mmCIF file of C-alpha atoms in Angstrom:
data_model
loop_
_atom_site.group_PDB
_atom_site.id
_atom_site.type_symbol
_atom_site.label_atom_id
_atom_site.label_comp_id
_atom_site.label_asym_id
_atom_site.label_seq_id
_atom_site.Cartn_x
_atom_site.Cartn_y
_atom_site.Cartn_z
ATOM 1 C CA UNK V 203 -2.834 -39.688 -7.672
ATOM 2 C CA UNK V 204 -4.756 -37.751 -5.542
ATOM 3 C CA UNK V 205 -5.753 -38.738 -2.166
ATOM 4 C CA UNK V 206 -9.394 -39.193 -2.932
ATOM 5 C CA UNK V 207 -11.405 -40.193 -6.055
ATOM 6 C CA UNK V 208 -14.142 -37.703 -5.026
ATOM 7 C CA UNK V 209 -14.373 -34.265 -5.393
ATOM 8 C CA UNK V 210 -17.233 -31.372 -3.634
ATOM 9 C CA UNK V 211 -18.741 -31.452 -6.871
ATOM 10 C CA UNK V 212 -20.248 -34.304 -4.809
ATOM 11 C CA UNK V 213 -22.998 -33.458 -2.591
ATOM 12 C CA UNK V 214 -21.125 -33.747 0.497
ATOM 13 C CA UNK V 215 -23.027 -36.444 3.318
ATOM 14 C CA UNK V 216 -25.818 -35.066 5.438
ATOM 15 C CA UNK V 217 -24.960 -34.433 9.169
ATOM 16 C CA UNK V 218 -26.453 -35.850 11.462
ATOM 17 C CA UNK V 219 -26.759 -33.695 14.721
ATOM 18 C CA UNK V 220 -24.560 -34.551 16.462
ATOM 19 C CA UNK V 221 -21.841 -34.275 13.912
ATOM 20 C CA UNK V 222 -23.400 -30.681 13.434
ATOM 21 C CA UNK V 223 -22.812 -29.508 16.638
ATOM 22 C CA UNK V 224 -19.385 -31.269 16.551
ATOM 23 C CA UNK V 225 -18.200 -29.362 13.837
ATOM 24 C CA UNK V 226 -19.503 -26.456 15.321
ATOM 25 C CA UNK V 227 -17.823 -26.694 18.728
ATOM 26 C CA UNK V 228 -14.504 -27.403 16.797
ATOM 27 C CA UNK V 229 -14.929 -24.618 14.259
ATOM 28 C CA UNK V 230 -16.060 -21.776 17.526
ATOM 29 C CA UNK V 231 -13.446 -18.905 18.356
ATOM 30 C CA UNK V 232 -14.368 -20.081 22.100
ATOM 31 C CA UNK V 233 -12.403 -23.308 21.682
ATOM 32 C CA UNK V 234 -10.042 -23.240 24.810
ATOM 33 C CA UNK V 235 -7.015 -23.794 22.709
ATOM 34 C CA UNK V 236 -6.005 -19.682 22.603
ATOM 35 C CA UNK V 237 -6.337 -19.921 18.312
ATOM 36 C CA UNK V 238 -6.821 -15.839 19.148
ATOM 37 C CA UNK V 239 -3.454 -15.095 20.134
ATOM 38 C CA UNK V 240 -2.141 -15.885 16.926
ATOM 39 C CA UNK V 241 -2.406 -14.039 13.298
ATOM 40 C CA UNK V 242 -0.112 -16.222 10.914
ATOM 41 C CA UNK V 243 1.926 -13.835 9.840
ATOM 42 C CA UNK V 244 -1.328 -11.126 9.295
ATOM 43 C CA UNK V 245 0.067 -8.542 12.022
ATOM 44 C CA UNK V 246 3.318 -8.519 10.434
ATOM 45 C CA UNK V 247 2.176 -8.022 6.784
ATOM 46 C CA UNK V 248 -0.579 -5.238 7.871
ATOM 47 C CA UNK V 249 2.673 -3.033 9.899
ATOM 48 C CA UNK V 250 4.570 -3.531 6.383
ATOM 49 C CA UNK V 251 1.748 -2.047 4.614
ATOM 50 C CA UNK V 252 0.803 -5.081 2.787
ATOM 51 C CA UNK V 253 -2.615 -5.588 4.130
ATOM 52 C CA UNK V 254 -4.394 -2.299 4.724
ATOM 53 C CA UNK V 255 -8.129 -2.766 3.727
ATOM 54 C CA UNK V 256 -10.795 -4.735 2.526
ATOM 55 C CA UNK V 257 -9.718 -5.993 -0.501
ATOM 56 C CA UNK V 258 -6.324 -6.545 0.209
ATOM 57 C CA UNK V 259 -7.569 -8.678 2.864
ATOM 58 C CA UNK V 260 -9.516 -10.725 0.791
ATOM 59 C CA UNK V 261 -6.440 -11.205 -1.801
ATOM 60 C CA UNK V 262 -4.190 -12.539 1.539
ATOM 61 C CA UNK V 263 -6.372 -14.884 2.752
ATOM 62 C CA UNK V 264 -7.169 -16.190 -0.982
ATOM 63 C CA UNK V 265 -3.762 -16.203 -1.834
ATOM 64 C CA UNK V 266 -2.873 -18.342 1.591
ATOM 65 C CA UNK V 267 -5.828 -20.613 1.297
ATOM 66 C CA UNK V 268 -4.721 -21.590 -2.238
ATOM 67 C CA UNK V 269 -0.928 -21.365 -1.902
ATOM 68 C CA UNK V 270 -0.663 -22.603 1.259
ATOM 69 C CA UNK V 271 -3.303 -24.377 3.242
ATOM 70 C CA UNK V 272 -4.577 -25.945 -0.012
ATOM 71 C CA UNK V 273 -1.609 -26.995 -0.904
ATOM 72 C CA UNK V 274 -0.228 -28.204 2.575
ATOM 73 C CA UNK V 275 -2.430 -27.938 5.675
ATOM 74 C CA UNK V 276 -5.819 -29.313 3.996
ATOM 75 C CA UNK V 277 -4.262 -32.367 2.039
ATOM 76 C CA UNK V 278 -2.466 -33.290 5.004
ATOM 77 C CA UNK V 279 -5.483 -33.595 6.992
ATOM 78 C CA UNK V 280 -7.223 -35.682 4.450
ATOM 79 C CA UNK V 281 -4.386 -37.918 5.105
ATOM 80 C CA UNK V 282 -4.448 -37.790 8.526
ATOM 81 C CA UNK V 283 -8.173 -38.375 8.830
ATOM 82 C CA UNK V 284 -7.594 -41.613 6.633
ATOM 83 C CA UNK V 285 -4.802 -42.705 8.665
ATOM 84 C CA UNK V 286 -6.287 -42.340 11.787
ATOM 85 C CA UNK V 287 -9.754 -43.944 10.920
ATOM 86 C CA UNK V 288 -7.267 -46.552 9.519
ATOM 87 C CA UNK V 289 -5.347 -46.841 12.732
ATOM 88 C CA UNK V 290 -2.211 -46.214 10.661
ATOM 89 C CA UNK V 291 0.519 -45.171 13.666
ATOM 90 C CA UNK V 292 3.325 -45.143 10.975
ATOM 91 C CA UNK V 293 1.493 -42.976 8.302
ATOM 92 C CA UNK V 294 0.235 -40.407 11.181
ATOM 93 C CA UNK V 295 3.739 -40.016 12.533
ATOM 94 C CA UNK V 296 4.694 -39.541 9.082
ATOM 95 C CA UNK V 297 2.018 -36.936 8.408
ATOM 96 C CA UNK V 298 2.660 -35.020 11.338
ATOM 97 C CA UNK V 299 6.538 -35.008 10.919
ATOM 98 C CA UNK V 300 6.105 -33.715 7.297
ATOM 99 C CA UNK V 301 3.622 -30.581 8.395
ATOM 100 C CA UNK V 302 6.557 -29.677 11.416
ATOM 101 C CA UNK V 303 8.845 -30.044 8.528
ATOM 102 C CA UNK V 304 7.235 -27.689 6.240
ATOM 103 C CA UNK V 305 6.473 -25.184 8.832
ATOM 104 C CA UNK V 306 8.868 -22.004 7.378
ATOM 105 C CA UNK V 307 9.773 -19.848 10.882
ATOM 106 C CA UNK V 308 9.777 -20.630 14.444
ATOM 107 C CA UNK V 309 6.680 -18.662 15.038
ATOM 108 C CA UNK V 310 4.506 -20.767 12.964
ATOM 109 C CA UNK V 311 5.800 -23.760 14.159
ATOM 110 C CA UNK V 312 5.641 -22.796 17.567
ATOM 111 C CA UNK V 313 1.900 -21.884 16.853
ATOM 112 C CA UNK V 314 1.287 -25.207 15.678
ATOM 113 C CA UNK V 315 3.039 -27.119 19.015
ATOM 114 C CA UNK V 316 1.276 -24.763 20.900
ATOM 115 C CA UNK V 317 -2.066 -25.321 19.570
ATOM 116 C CA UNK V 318 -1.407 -29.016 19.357
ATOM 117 C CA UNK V 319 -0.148 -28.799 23.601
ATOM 118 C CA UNK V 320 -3.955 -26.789 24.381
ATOM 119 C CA UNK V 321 -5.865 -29.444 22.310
ATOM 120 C CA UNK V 322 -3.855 -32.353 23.956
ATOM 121 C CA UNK V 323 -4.966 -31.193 27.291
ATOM 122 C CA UNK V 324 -8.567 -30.110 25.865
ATOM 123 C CA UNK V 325 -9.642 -33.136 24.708
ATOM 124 C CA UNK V 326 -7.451 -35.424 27.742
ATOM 125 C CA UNK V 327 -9.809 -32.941 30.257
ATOM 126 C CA UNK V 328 -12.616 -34.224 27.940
ATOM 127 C CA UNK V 329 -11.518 -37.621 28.012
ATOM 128 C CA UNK V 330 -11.037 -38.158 24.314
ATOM 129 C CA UNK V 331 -7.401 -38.015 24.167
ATOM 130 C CA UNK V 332 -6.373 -41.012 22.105
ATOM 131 C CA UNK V 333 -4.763 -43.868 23.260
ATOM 132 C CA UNK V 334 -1.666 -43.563 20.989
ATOM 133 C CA UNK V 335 0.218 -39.967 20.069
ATOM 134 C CA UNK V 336 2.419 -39.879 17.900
ATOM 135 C CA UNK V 337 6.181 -37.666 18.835
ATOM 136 C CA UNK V 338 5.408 -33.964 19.450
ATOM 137 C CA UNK V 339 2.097 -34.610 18.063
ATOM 138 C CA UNK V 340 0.683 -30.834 16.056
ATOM 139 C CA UNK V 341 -2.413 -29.436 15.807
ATOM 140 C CA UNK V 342 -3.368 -31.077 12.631
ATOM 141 C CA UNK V 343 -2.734 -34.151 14.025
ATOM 142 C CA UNK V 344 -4.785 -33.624 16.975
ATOM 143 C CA UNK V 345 -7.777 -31.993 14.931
ATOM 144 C CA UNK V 346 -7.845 -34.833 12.693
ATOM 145 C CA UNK V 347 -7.880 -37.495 15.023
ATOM 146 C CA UNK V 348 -10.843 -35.963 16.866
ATOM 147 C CA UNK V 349 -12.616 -35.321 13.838
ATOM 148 C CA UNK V 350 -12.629 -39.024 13.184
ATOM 149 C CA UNK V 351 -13.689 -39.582 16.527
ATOM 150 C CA UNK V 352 -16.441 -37.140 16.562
ATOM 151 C CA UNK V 353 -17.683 -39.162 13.257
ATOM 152 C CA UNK V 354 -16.985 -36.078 11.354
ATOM 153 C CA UNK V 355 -16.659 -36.618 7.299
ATOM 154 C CA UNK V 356 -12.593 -35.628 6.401
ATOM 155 C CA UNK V 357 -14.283 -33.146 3.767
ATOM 156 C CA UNK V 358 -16.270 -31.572 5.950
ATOM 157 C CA UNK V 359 -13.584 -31.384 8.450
ATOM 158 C CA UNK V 360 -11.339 -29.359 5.901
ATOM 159 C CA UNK V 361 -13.948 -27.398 5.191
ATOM 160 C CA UNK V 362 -14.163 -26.013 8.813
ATOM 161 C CA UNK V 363 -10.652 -26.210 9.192
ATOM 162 C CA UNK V 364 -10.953 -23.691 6.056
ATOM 163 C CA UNK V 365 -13.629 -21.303 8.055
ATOM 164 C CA UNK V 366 -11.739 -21.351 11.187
ATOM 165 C CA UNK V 367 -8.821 -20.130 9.625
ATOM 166 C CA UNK V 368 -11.035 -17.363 7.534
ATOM 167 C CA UNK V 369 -12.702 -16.087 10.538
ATOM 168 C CA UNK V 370 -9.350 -15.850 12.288
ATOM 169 C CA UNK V 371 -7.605 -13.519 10.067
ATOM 170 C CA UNK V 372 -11.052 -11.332 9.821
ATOM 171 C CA UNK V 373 -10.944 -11.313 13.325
ATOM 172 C CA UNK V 374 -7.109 -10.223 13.389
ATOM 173 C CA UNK V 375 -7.774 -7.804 11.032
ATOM 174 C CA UNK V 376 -10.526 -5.795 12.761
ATOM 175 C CA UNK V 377 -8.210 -5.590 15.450
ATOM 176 C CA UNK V 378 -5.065 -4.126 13.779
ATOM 177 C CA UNK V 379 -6.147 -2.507 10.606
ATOM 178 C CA UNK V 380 -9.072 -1.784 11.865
ATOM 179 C CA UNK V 381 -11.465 -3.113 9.444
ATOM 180 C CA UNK V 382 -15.073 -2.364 10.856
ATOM 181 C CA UNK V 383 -17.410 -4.862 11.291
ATOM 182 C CA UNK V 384 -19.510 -4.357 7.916
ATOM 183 C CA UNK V 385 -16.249 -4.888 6.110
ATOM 184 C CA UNK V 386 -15.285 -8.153 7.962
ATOM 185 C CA UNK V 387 -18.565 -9.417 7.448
ATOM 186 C CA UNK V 388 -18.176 -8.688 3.459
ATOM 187 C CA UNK V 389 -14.929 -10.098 3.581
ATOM 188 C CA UNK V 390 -16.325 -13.980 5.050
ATOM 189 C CA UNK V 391 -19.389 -13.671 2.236
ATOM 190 C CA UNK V 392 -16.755 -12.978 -0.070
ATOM 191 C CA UNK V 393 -14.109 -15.412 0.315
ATOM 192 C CA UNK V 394 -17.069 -18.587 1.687
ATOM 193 C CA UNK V 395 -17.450 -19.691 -2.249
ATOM 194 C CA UNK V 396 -13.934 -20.178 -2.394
ATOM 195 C CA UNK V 397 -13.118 -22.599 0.695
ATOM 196 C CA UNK V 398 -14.585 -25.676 -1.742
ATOM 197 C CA UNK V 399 -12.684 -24.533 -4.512
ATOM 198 C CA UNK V 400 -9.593 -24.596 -2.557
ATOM 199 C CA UNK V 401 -10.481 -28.158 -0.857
ATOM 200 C CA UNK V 402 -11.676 -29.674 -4.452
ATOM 201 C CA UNK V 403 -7.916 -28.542 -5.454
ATOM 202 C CA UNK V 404 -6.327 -30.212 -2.114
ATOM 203 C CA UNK V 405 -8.205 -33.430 -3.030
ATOM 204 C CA UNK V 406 -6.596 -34.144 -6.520
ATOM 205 C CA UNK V 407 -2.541 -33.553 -5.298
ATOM 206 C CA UNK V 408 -0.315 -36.202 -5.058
ATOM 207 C CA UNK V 409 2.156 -36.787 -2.196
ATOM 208 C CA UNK V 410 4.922 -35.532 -4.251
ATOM 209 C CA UNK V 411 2.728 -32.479 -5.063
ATOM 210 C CA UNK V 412 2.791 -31.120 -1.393
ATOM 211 C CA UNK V 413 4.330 -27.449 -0.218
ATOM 212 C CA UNK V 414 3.513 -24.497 0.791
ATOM 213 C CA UNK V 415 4.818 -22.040 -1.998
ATOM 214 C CA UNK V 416 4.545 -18.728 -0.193
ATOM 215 C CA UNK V 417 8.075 -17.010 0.368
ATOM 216 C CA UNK V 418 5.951 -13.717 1.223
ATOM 217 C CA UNK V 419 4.347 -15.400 4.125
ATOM 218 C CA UNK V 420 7.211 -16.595 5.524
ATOM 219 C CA UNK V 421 8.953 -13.463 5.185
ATOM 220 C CA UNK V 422 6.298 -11.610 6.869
ATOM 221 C CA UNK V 423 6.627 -14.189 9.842
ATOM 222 C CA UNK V 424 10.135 -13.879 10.026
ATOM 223 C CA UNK V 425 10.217 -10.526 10.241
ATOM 224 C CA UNK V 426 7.225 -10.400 13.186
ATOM 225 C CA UNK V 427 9.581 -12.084 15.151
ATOM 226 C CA UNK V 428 11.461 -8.835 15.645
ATOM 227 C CA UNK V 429 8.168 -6.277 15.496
ATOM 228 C CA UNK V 430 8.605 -3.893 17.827
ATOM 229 C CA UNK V 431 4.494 -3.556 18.663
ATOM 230 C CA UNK V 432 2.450 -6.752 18.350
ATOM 231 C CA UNK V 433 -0.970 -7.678 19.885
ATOM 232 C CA UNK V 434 -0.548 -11.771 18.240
ATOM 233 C CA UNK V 435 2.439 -14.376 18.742
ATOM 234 C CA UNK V 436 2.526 -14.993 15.108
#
């Protein structure tokens, strides 16, 4: 079974303010956790040619929201937001042990300590740190657990851990391609409808059901490891 009976065919719950701004201070580029410095394994696949304009853009990001967020990062983080609201220690250690598990190359996992190490200290400076961590706690972990303390709904939380990801790689891609700003722009509009596909997919997988099934992507972040000329760390 799935992890959740409903799907965003639902209306999804109003936000109250608060929760707005919330989601909007955790979905910002600005975020002092240096999310910037990384591409995912974009760089790489633009030097090999793979990614060279706007619509092969679009079919990367599509291809790794479906293949490989929807299928690992954004049903892991429905967990997670369960199990922490639950106060589950066991099933968040669990969790957080499978996505390190499932990370492919040393630079993504690296990314994902290192993201998780900025947002430990961002939200201890903030004073929102939780009590309990579990070991070498990632950045899924960490951005669940302050969802749920921020009040924030786990759908909508996937949802902006869908956009921040989007706007990263547009944002990488102006930068190395170049793609021009017009482009990048076309690029968000196009790809926005299908962020609620890709979560309304996340939502019906099983446990057993979970993987990332992109050798390409890993390839392409293997191989960055060794790229001469890079402006990212992934």
């Amino acid at each position: 079974m799935g992890i959740m009976a409903t799907t965003t065919e639902e209306a999804l719950p109003p936000l109250a303010p608060q929760q707005l701004l919330s989601l909007l201070y955790l979905a910002s580029p600005s975020l002092p956790i240096g999310a910037f410095a990384y591409s995912g394994g974009l760089e790489s696949a633009i030097e090999l040619g793979w990614v060279n304009d706007e619509a092969c853009l679009i079919d990367w990001c599509q291809g790794v929201m479906g293949e490989a967020l929807g299928q690992l990062d954004v049903p892991v983080l429905l967990r997670l937001h369960r199990a922490w609201q639950d106060g589950d220690q066991s099933a968040i250690s669990h969790w957080n042990a499978f996505v390190r598990a499932n990370r492919e190359t040393r630079e993504l996992l690296f990314e994902d300590e290192q993201l998780g190490s900025a947002m430990c200290r961002l939200l201890k400076g903030l004073e929102r740190l939780p009590e309990w961590l579990p070991e070498r706690p990632g950045f899924l972990t960490l951005y669940a657990a302050t969802c749920v303390n921020f009040g924030i709904d786990a759908r909508q939380a996937a949802l902006t851990w869908l956009w921040s990801y989007l706007e990263n790689q547009v944002a990488v891609a102006c930068k190395t391609i170049p793609l021009g700003q017009s482009k990048a722009q076309q690029v968000l509009m196009a790809l926005m409808p299908h962020l609620e596909q890709v979560l309304a997919r996340a939502e019906r997988l099983g446990d057993d059901e979970l993987g990332a099934t992109l050798p390409g992507l890993a390839q392409a972040s293997a191989w960055h490891e060794t790229q001469y000329s890079r402006l990212f760390r992934s």
